[in-house]
Short mmCIF file of N, CA and C in Angstrom, two decimals:
data_model
loop_
_atom_site.label_atom_id
_atom_site.label_comp_id
_atom_site.label_asym_id
_atom_site.label_seq_id
_atom_site.Cartn_x
_atom_site.Cartn_y
_atom_site.Cartn_z
N UNK A 28 0.74 -1.24 0.03
CA UNK A 28 0.00 0.05 0.01
C UNK A 28 0.99 1.25 0.02
N UNK A 29 2.05 1.22 0.65
CA UNK A 29 2.91 2.32 0.78
C UNK A 29 3.37 2.68 -0.73
N UNK A 30 3.87 1.63 -1.49
CA UNK A 30 4.15 1.81 -2.92
C UNK A 30 2.98 2.68 -3.64
N UNK A 31 1.75 2.15 -3.41
CA UNK A 31 0.57 2.69 -4.12
C UNK A 31 0.56 4.12 -3.82
N UNK A 32 0.57 4.60 -2.51
CA UNK A 32 0.40 6.04 -2.07
C UNK A 32 1.58 6.73 -2.55
N UNK A 33 2.89 6.18 -2.53
CA UNK A 33 4.05 7.10 -3.20
C UNK A 33 3.80 7.31 -4.61
N UNK A 34 3.29 6.37 -5.49
CA UNK A 34 3.00 6.51 -6.84
C UNK A 34 1.95 7.51 -7.06
N UNK A 35 0.87 7.52 -6.25
CA UNK A 35 -0.29 8.36 -6.39
C UNK A 35 0.26 9.81 -6.12
N UNK A 36 1.15 10.00 -4.99
CA UNK A 36 1.60 11.52 -4.73
C UNK A 36 2.43 11.77 -5.90
N UNK A 37 3.22 10.94 -6.43
CA UNK A 37 4.22 11.51 -7.52
C UNK A 37 3.32 11.92 -8.74
N UNK A 38 2.36 11.04 -8.91
CA UNK A 38 1.43 11.38 -10.14
C UNK A 38 0.74 12.63 -9.93
N UNK A 39 0.25 12.96 -8.62
CA UNK A 39 -0.48 14.31 -8.20
C UNK A 39 0.37 15.55 -8.27
N UNK A 40 1.71 15.21 -8.02
CA UNK A 40 2.58 16.44 -8.04
C UNK A 40 2.82 16.76 -9.49
N UNK A 41 3.13 15.64 -10.19
CA UNK A 41 3.44 15.89 -11.74
C UNK A 41 2.41 16.42 -12.33
N UNK A 42 1.06 15.95 -12.11
CA UNK A 42 -0.12 16.56 -12.81
C UNK A 42 -0.25 18.05 -12.39
N UNK A 43 0.03 18.32 -11.11
CA UNK A 43 -0.28 19.61 -10.78
C UNK A 43 0.97 20.54 -11.30
N UNK A 44 2.05 20.19 -11.47
CA UNK A 44 3.06 20.78 -12.22
C UNK A 44 2.75 21.13 -13.52
N UNK A 45 2.24 20.12 -14.36
CA UNK A 45 1.87 20.25 -15.83
C UNK A 45 0.73 21.16 -15.90
N UNK A 46 -0.30 21.13 -15.17
CA UNK A 46 -1.49 21.95 -15.42
C UNK A 46 -1.15 23.22 -14.85
N UNK A 47 -0.79 23.43 -13.59
CA UNK A 47 -0.71 24.69 -13.12
C UNK A 47 0.40 25.66 -13.66
N UNK A 48 1.58 25.06 -14.14
CA UNK A 48 2.54 25.98 -14.72
C UNK A 48 2.45 26.20 -16.26
N UNK A 49 1.30 25.57 -16.79
CA UNK A 49 1.07 25.70 -18.47
C UNK A 49 0.67 26.98 -18.66
N UNK A 50 1.00 27.78 -19.79
CA UNK A 50 0.30 28.87 -20.20
C UNK A 50 -0.78 28.68 -21.05
N UNK A 51 -1.97 29.07 -20.58
CA UNK A 51 -3.14 28.85 -21.37
C UNK A 51 -3.53 30.11 -22.28
N UNK A 52 -4.10 29.90 -23.42
CA UNK A 52 -4.63 31.16 -24.17
C UNK A 52 -6.15 30.88 -24.66
N UNK A 53 -6.86 31.98 -24.69
CA UNK A 53 -8.18 31.79 -25.01
C UNK A 53 -8.50 31.42 -26.47
N UNK A 54 -9.36 30.43 -26.62
CA UNK A 54 -9.71 29.84 -28.04
C UNK A 54 -10.33 30.85 -28.87
N UNK A 55 -10.98 31.72 -28.41
CA UNK A 55 -11.75 32.80 -29.05
C UNK A 55 -10.71 33.96 -29.55
N UNK A 56 -10.18 34.66 -28.57
CA UNK A 56 -9.44 35.95 -28.69
C UNK A 56 -7.94 35.67 -28.65
N UNK A 57 -7.37 34.64 -28.34
CA UNK A 57 -5.93 34.29 -28.17
C UNK A 57 -5.45 35.03 -27.07
N UNK A 58 -6.06 35.65 -26.07
CA UNK A 58 -5.47 36.36 -24.94
C UNK A 58 -4.84 35.40 -23.93
N UNK A 59 -4.01 35.77 -23.11
CA UNK A 59 -3.50 35.11 -22.02
C UNK A 59 -4.57 34.86 -20.87
N UNK A 60 -4.44 33.58 -20.42
CA UNK A 60 -5.58 33.25 -19.21
C UNK A 60 -4.94 33.47 -17.87
N UNK A 61 -5.70 33.81 -16.82
CA UNK A 61 -5.43 34.11 -15.58
C UNK A 61 -6.20 32.85 -14.77
N UNK A 62 -5.60 32.37 -13.67
CA UNK A 62 -6.29 31.42 -12.86
C UNK A 62 -7.43 31.96 -12.03
N UNK A 63 -8.52 31.47 -12.22
CA UNK A 63 -9.78 31.98 -11.47
C UNK A 63 -9.78 31.16 -10.12
N UNK A 64 -9.75 29.80 -10.27
CA UNK A 64 -9.83 28.97 -9.17
C UNK A 64 -8.85 27.71 -9.45
N UNK A 65 -7.78 27.54 -8.69
CA UNK A 65 -6.92 26.62 -8.82
C UNK A 65 -7.37 25.24 -8.28
N UNK A 66 -8.23 25.29 -7.23
CA UNK A 66 -8.82 24.23 -6.67
C UNK A 66 -9.62 23.46 -7.72
N UNK A 67 -10.62 24.14 -8.51
CA UNK A 67 -11.25 23.54 -9.51
C UNK A 67 -10.86 23.65 -10.74
N UNK A 68 -9.66 24.14 -10.95
CA UNK A 68 -9.00 24.26 -12.41
C UNK A 68 -9.88 25.05 -13.30
N UNK A 69 -10.32 26.23 -12.81
CA UNK A 69 -11.10 27.22 -13.71
C UNK A 69 -10.16 28.17 -14.18
N UNK A 70 -10.25 28.55 -15.36
CA UNK A 70 -9.53 29.72 -15.91
C UNK A 70 -10.36 30.83 -16.36
N UNK A 71 -9.89 32.04 -16.28
CA UNK A 71 -10.70 33.10 -16.89
C UNK A 71 -9.67 34.06 -17.69
N UNK A 72 -10.05 34.54 -18.85
CA UNK A 72 -9.28 35.23 -19.61
C UNK A 72 -9.02 36.71 -19.36
N UNK A 73 -7.84 37.14 -19.54
CA UNK A 73 -7.35 38.38 -19.04
C UNK A 73 -7.92 39.70 -20.05
N UNK A 74 -8.36 39.21 -21.19
CA UNK A 74 -8.96 40.27 -21.98
C UNK A 74 -10.49 40.55 -21.50
N UNK A 75 -10.84 41.71 -21.09
CA UNK A 75 -11.91 41.95 -20.51
C UNK A 75 -13.19 41.75 -21.47
N UNK A 76 -13.08 42.17 -22.67
CA UNK A 76 -14.26 42.09 -23.65
C UNK A 76 -14.55 40.69 -23.88
N UNK A 77 -13.86 39.75 -23.64
CA UNK A 77 -13.88 38.17 -23.99
C UNK A 77 -15.00 37.66 -23.04
N UNK A 78 -14.55 37.76 -21.69
CA UNK A 78 -15.35 37.14 -20.58
C UNK A 78 -15.66 35.62 -20.96
N UNK A 79 -14.85 34.99 -21.49
CA UNK A 79 -14.89 33.58 -21.64
C UNK A 79 -14.16 32.86 -20.42
N UNK A 80 -14.85 31.77 -19.90
CA UNK A 80 -14.33 30.81 -19.06
C UNK A 80 -14.07 29.50 -19.57
N UNK A 81 -13.14 28.82 -19.03
CA UNK A 81 -12.76 27.47 -19.39
C UNK A 81 -12.13 26.69 -18.33
N UNK A 82 -12.35 25.36 -18.38
CA UNK A 82 -11.78 24.41 -17.35
C UNK A 82 -10.32 24.03 -17.96
N UNK A 83 -9.34 23.97 -17.08
CA UNK A 83 -7.86 23.51 -17.55
C UNK A 83 -7.92 22.16 -17.84
N UNK A 84 -8.77 21.30 -17.30
CA UNK A 84 -8.74 19.89 -17.58
C UNK A 84 -9.57 19.45 -18.77
N UNK A 85 -9.97 20.42 -19.47
CA UNK A 85 -10.82 20.00 -20.73
C UNK A 85 -9.86 19.21 -21.68
N UNK A 86 -10.43 18.15 -22.37
CA UNK A 86 -9.84 17.24 -23.24
C UNK A 86 -8.76 16.40 -22.44
N UNK A 87 -9.10 16.05 -21.21
CA UNK A 87 -8.33 15.10 -20.59
C UNK A 87 -9.26 14.06 -19.76
N UNK A 88 -8.61 13.13 -19.41
CA UNK A 88 -9.56 12.04 -18.61
C UNK A 88 -10.09 12.63 -17.42
N UNK A 89 -9.67 13.61 -16.81
CA UNK A 89 -10.15 14.26 -15.69
C UNK A 89 -11.40 15.14 -15.78
N UNK A 90 -11.73 15.44 -17.01
CA UNK A 90 -12.74 16.56 -17.29
C UNK A 90 -14.19 15.68 -17.22
N UNK A 91 -15.07 16.50 -16.51
CA UNK A 91 -16.51 15.98 -16.33
C UNK A 91 -16.54 14.74 -15.68
N UNK A 92 -15.63 14.53 -14.77
CA UNK A 92 -15.75 13.39 -14.05
C UNK A 92 -16.37 13.59 -12.55
N UNK A 93 -17.38 12.76 -12.03
CA UNK A 93 -17.71 12.86 -10.80
C UNK A 93 -16.72 12.48 -9.57
N UNK A 94 -15.75 11.74 -10.00
CA UNK A 94 -14.72 11.21 -9.09
C UNK A 94 -13.59 12.38 -8.77
N UNK A 95 -13.20 12.27 -7.59
CA UNK A 95 -12.17 13.33 -7.21
C UNK A 95 -10.86 13.00 -8.02
N UNK A 96 -10.04 14.01 -8.13
CA UNK A 96 -8.74 13.81 -8.90
C UNK A 96 -7.87 12.98 -8.33
N UNK A 97 -8.03 12.87 -6.87
CA UNK A 97 -7.11 11.76 -6.10
C UNK A 97 -7.67 10.40 -6.48
N UNK A 98 -8.90 10.15 -6.57
CA UNK A 98 -9.45 8.79 -6.97
C UNK A 98 -9.02 8.33 -8.23
N UNK A 99 -9.07 9.21 -9.29
CA UNK A 99 -8.73 8.87 -10.53
C UNK A 99 -7.26 8.57 -10.65
N UNK A 100 -6.48 9.20 -9.97
CA UNK A 100 -5.15 8.89 -9.93
C UNK A 100 -4.77 7.70 -9.13
N UNK A 101 -5.42 7.41 -8.10
CA UNK A 101 -5.42 6.20 -7.35
C UNK A 101 -5.72 4.92 -8.26
N UNK A 102 -6.83 5.09 -9.20
CA UNK A 102 -7.28 4.08 -10.09
C UNK A 102 -6.04 3.88 -10.97
N UNK A 103 -5.39 4.71 -11.54
CA UNK A 103 -4.50 4.68 -12.50
C UNK A 103 -3.18 4.05 -11.89
N UNK A 104 -2.94 4.50 -10.71
CA UNK A 104 -1.72 3.87 -9.96
C UNK A 104 -1.97 2.41 -9.66
N UNK A 105 -3.05 2.02 -9.24
CA UNK A 105 -3.33 0.69 -8.89
C UNK A 105 -3.56 -0.22 -10.14
N UNK A 106 -3.94 0.41 -11.28
CA UNK A 106 -4.06 -0.40 -12.65
C UNK A 106 -2.67 -0.64 -13.08
N UNK A 107 -1.76 0.40 -12.74
CA UNK A 107 -0.14 0.25 -13.19
C UNK A 107 0.46 -0.99 -12.48
N UNK A 108 -0.16 -1.26 -11.20
CA UNK A 108 0.47 -2.46 -10.49
C UNK A 108 -0.18 -3.67 -10.74
N UNK A 109 -0.96 -3.65 -11.86
CA UNK A 109 -1.51 -5.00 -12.38
C UNK A 109 -2.79 -5.33 -11.42
N UNK A 110 -3.35 -4.60 -10.74
CA UNK A 110 -4.58 -5.05 -9.81
C UNK A 110 -5.83 -4.84 -10.69
N UNK A 111 -6.66 -6.03 -10.44
CA UNK A 111 -7.88 -6.10 -11.42
C UNK A 111 -8.70 -4.92 -11.09
N UNK A 112 -9.85 -4.78 -12.04
CA UNK A 112 -10.67 -3.81 -11.84
C UNK A 112 -11.56 -4.01 -10.70
N UNK A 113 -12.05 -5.28 -10.44
CA UNK A 113 -12.96 -5.61 -9.31
C UNK A 113 -12.11 -5.30 -8.00
N UNK A 114 -10.89 -5.68 -7.97
CA UNK A 114 -9.96 -5.25 -6.63
C UNK A 114 -9.80 -3.82 -6.40
N UNK A 115 -9.73 -2.90 -7.64
CA UNK A 115 -9.56 -1.62 -7.53
C UNK A 115 -10.83 -0.98 -6.92
N UNK A 116 -11.97 -1.48 -7.41
CA UNK A 116 -13.29 -1.09 -6.97
C UNK A 116 -13.44 -1.40 -5.41
N UNK A 117 -13.04 -2.56 -5.03
CA UNK A 117 -13.19 -2.90 -3.51
C UNK A 117 -12.18 -2.01 -2.68
N UNK A 118 -10.82 -1.80 -3.17
CA UNK A 118 -10.01 -1.10 -2.47
C UNK A 118 -10.39 0.39 -2.16
N UNK A 119 -10.83 1.01 -3.30
CA UNK A 119 -11.22 2.43 -3.38
C UNK A 119 -12.73 2.67 -3.00
N UNK A 120 -13.55 1.58 -2.71
CA UNK A 120 -14.97 1.69 -2.55
C UNK A 120 -15.74 2.61 -3.43
N UNK A 121 -15.47 2.19 -4.86
CA UNK A 121 -16.17 2.90 -5.92
C UNK A 121 -16.57 1.80 -6.69
N UNK A 122 -17.75 2.07 -7.45
CA UNK A 122 -18.44 1.15 -8.39
C UNK A 122 -17.40 0.53 -9.40
N UNK A 123 -17.65 -0.66 -9.85
CA UNK A 123 -16.83 -1.27 -10.85
C UNK A 123 -16.96 -0.58 -12.15
N UNK A 124 -18.07 -0.12 -12.39
CA UNK A 124 -18.50 0.56 -13.72
C UNK A 124 -17.64 1.97 -13.69
N UNK A 125 -17.52 2.75 -12.53
CA UNK A 125 -16.75 3.90 -12.54
C UNK A 125 -15.33 3.65 -13.09
N UNK A 126 -14.77 2.59 -12.21
CA UNK A 126 -13.39 2.36 -12.46
C UNK A 126 -13.10 1.87 -14.01
N UNK A 127 -14.14 1.07 -14.54
CA UNK A 127 -13.93 0.71 -15.89
C UNK A 127 -14.03 1.89 -16.93
N UNK A 128 -14.87 2.82 -16.52
CA UNK A 128 -15.06 4.10 -17.29
C UNK A 128 -13.80 5.05 -17.28
N UNK A 129 -13.19 5.12 -16.18
CA UNK A 129 -11.82 5.98 -16.14
C UNK A 129 -10.70 5.12 -16.87
N UNK A 130 -10.72 3.85 -16.66
CA UNK A 130 -9.75 3.22 -17.42
C UNK A 130 -9.94 3.08 -19.08
N UNK A 131 -11.14 3.12 -19.35
CA UNK A 131 -11.54 3.20 -20.84
C UNK A 131 -11.15 4.56 -21.44
N UNK A 132 -11.45 5.59 -20.75
CA UNK A 132 -11.04 6.91 -21.00
C UNK A 132 -9.56 7.15 -21.07
N UNK A 133 -8.82 6.46 -20.21
CA UNK A 133 -7.39 6.53 -20.16
C UNK A 133 -6.93 5.82 -21.43
N UNK A 134 -7.47 4.60 -21.74
CA UNK A 134 -6.94 3.85 -22.97
C UNK A 134 -7.24 4.67 -24.26
N UNK A 135 -8.49 5.31 -24.32
CA UNK A 135 -8.77 5.91 -25.63
C UNK A 135 -7.73 7.22 -25.83
N UNK A 136 -7.33 7.79 -24.71
CA UNK A 136 -6.22 8.92 -24.83
C UNK A 136 -5.06 8.33 -25.16
N UNK A 137 -4.60 7.24 -24.67
CA UNK A 137 -3.39 6.55 -24.98
C UNK A 137 -3.30 6.20 -26.41
N UNK A 138 -4.36 5.54 -26.78
CA UNK A 138 -4.49 5.09 -28.39
C UNK A 138 -4.21 6.36 -29.29
N UNK A 139 -4.96 7.48 -29.00
CA UNK A 139 -4.84 8.64 -29.77
C UNK A 139 -3.48 9.25 -29.83
N UNK A 140 -2.78 9.22 -28.65
CA UNK A 140 -1.44 9.70 -28.34
C UNK A 140 -0.46 8.79 -29.15
N UNK A 141 -0.73 7.50 -29.08
CA UNK A 141 0.12 6.52 -29.78
C UNK A 141 0.23 6.82 -31.30
N UNK A 142 -1.01 6.91 -31.79
CA UNK A 142 -1.13 7.15 -33.34
C UNK A 142 -0.45 8.45 -33.65
N UNK A 143 -0.61 9.46 -32.94
CA UNK A 143 -0.08 10.76 -33.29
C UNK A 143 1.47 10.80 -33.21
N UNK A 144 2.04 9.92 -32.49
CA UNK A 144 3.46 9.97 -32.26
C UNK A 144 4.31 8.63 -32.85
N UNK A 145 3.54 8.05 -33.96
CA UNK A 145 4.39 7.01 -34.43
C UNK A 145 5.61 7.54 -35.30
N UNK A 146 6.69 6.50 -35.17
CA UNK A 146 7.84 6.93 -35.90
C UNK A 146 7.65 7.20 -37.36
N UNK A 147 8.59 7.93 -38.08
CA UNK A 147 8.40 8.05 -39.52
C UNK A 147 9.21 6.96 -40.22
N UNK A 148 8.76 6.46 -41.26
CA UNK A 148 9.37 5.21 -41.91
C UNK A 148 9.82 5.78 -43.28
N UNK A 149 10.86 5.17 -43.71
CA UNK A 149 11.21 5.63 -45.04
C UNK A 149 12.30 6.61 -45.05
N UNK A 150 12.44 7.26 -46.29
CA UNK A 150 13.43 8.50 -46.50
C UNK A 150 14.14 8.23 -47.68
N UNK A 151 15.23 8.94 -47.81
CA UNK A 151 16.01 9.08 -49.06
C UNK A 151 16.79 7.68 -49.20
N UNK A 152 16.66 7.15 -50.34
CA UNK A 152 17.45 5.66 -50.64
C UNK A 152 16.96 4.60 -49.68
N UNK A 153 15.75 4.64 -49.03
CA UNK A 153 15.13 3.54 -48.33
C UNK A 153 13.99 2.97 -48.72
N UNK A 154 13.96 1.67 -49.05
CA UNK A 154 12.80 1.07 -49.70
C UNK A 154 11.80 0.69 -48.58
N UNK A 155 10.64 0.84 -48.83
CA UNK A 155 9.53 0.71 -47.85
C UNK A 155 8.56 -0.13 -48.56
N UNK A 156 8.25 -1.31 -47.93
CA UNK A 156 7.12 -2.23 -48.49
C UNK A 156 5.82 -1.91 -47.66
N UNK A 157 4.61 -1.87 -48.56
CA UNK A 157 3.35 -1.58 -47.99
C UNK A 157 2.51 -2.89 -48.46
N UNK A 158 1.81 -3.33 -47.51
CA UNK A 158 0.98 -4.58 -47.72
C UNK A 158 -0.31 -4.54 -47.06
N UNK A 159 -1.18 -5.35 -47.35
CA UNK A 159 -2.47 -5.49 -46.49
C UNK A 159 -2.59 -7.11 -46.56
N UNK A 160 -3.42 -7.58 -45.43
CA UNK A 160 -3.71 -8.95 -45.42
C UNK A 160 -4.95 -9.12 -44.67
N UNK A 161 -5.54 -10.28 -44.78
CA UNK A 161 -6.87 -10.59 -44.20
C UNK A 161 -6.42 -11.93 -43.32
N UNK A 162 -6.82 -11.82 -42.00
CA UNK A 162 -6.44 -12.87 -41.11
C UNK A 162 -7.76 -13.33 -40.52
N UNK A 163 -7.87 -14.59 -40.55
CA UNK A 163 -9.14 -15.32 -40.00
C UNK A 163 -8.85 -16.75 -39.62
N UNK A 164 -9.74 -17.15 -38.74
CA UNK A 164 -9.63 -18.54 -38.40
C UNK A 164 -10.28 -19.48 -39.50
N UNK A 165 -9.57 -20.42 -39.84
CA UNK A 165 -10.15 -21.42 -40.81
C UNK A 165 -11.12 -22.45 -40.23
N UNK A 166 -12.19 -22.55 -40.88
CA UNK A 166 -13.35 -23.40 -40.45
C UNK A 166 -13.46 -24.58 -41.41
N UNK A 167 -13.62 -25.68 -40.91
CA UNK A 167 -13.77 -26.82 -41.88
C UNK A 167 -15.31 -26.97 -42.33
N UNK A 168 -16.13 -26.56 -41.74
CA UNK A 168 -17.48 -26.50 -42.22
C UNK A 168 -17.74 -25.40 -43.04
N UNK A 169 -17.90 -25.59 -44.37
CA UNK A 169 -18.05 -24.58 -45.27
C UNK A 169 -19.10 -23.73 -45.23
N UNK A 170 -20.19 -24.14 -44.68
CA UNK A 170 -21.46 -23.20 -44.57
C UNK A 170 -21.24 -22.35 -43.35
N UNK A 171 -20.32 -22.41 -42.58
CA UNK A 171 -20.02 -21.54 -41.44
C UNK A 171 -19.22 -20.35 -41.82
N UNK A 172 -19.82 -19.04 -41.96
CA UNK A 172 -19.05 -17.93 -42.44
C UNK A 172 -18.27 -17.38 -41.36
N UNK A 173 -17.03 -17.17 -41.56
CA UNK A 173 -16.07 -16.50 -40.43
C UNK A 173 -15.54 -15.20 -40.78
N UNK A 174 -15.87 -14.13 -40.30
CA UNK A 174 -15.21 -12.91 -40.77
C UNK A 174 -13.91 -12.75 -40.13
N UNK A 175 -13.05 -12.02 -41.04
CA UNK A 175 -11.70 -11.82 -40.68
C UNK A 175 -11.31 -10.43 -40.33
N UNK A 176 -10.12 -10.17 -40.08
CA UNK A 176 -9.66 -8.90 -39.82
C UNK A 176 -8.59 -8.37 -40.99
N UNK A 177 -8.75 -7.33 -41.42
CA UNK A 177 -7.75 -6.65 -42.41
C UNK A 177 -6.74 -6.00 -41.71
N UNK A 178 -5.46 -6.27 -41.98
CA UNK A 178 -4.38 -5.63 -41.41
C UNK A 178 -3.51 -5.01 -42.20
N UNK A 179 -3.23 -3.61 -42.20
CA UNK A 179 -2.40 -2.84 -43.23
C UNK A 179 -1.01 -2.79 -42.54
N UNK A 180 0.00 -3.15 -43.20
CA UNK A 180 1.37 -3.11 -42.65
C UNK A 180 2.33 -2.41 -43.56
N UNK A 181 3.28 -1.70 -42.88
CA UNK A 181 4.47 -0.97 -43.52
C UNK A 181 5.86 -1.50 -43.01
N UNK A 182 6.65 -1.94 -43.86
CA UNK A 182 7.88 -2.56 -43.34
C UNK A 182 9.07 -1.85 -44.13
N UNK A 183 10.03 -1.49 -43.36
CA UNK A 183 11.33 -0.65 -43.99
C UNK A 183 12.46 -1.69 -44.22
N UNK A 184 12.85 -1.56 -45.34
CA UNK A 184 14.03 -2.75 -45.93
C UNK A 184 15.31 -2.09 -45.56
N UNK A 185 15.62 -2.05 -44.23
CA UNK A 185 16.99 -1.80 -43.74
C UNK A 185 17.40 -2.82 -42.72
N UNK A 186 18.67 -2.76 -42.16
CA UNK A 186 19.07 -3.74 -41.14
C UNK A 186 18.13 -3.64 -39.88
N UNK A 187 17.52 -2.39 -39.58
CA UNK A 187 16.70 -2.33 -38.32
C UNK A 187 15.35 -2.89 -38.62
N UNK A 188 14.91 -3.01 -39.74
CA UNK A 188 13.70 -3.77 -40.17
C UNK A 188 12.33 -3.03 -39.32
N UNK A 189 12.23 -1.79 -39.47
CA UNK A 189 11.17 -1.19 -38.52
C UNK A 189 9.75 -1.52 -39.31
N UNK A 190 8.90 -1.73 -38.42
CA UNK A 190 7.61 -2.27 -39.00
C UNK A 190 6.38 -1.48 -38.22
N UNK A 191 5.22 -1.15 -38.92
CA UNK A 191 3.96 -0.66 -38.37
C UNK A 191 2.89 -1.50 -38.89
N UNK A 192 1.91 -1.87 -38.03
CA UNK A 192 0.87 -2.56 -38.43
C UNK A 192 -0.46 -1.92 -37.84
N UNK A 193 -1.47 -1.77 -38.77
CA UNK A 193 -2.70 -1.23 -38.39
C UNK A 193 -3.85 -2.11 -38.59
N UNK A 194 -4.76 -2.37 -37.62
CA UNK A 194 -5.98 -3.12 -38.10
C UNK A 194 -6.81 -2.11 -38.75
N UNK A 195 -7.43 -2.55 -39.89
CA UNK A 195 -8.39 -1.81 -40.77
C UNK A 195 -9.83 -2.07 -40.17
N UNK A 196 -10.54 -1.01 -39.94
CA UNK A 196 -11.83 -1.12 -39.31
C UNK A 196 -12.85 -0.91 -40.40
#
């Protein structure tokens, strides 16, 4: 339990550093933001004619959550230690559905971030192969139709053999 609390404290400190030290600008008038409430992460814009307000946690897994920031960080910390969803719900005394929702939101953000930061393949004098394939389980009964999964792949023809695979939806 000590390790989990230590991890949660480190996460909370890092998150506060990232959120509170970031310079925010208005989406409408591009003026600099001023903190209205650091406890609720509310921002107000310094340009008086704008009068626009925004939450600093917008577009994050913490936005519009009924759970406290500490609870969300504890869920992520326990999940990082390979504790099951049911056990996390029991430890934190939160419903299993709430734990699953937080982890699903976290997963969606990670997938988006992953696809945005993929390495670049190819370049000058580097050959790249592009191919697509369909994978499915073979069935012996011909009347039983089995749907497969299309996979799009890119392979770099170098000694490093970099590869990227994407399931096609």
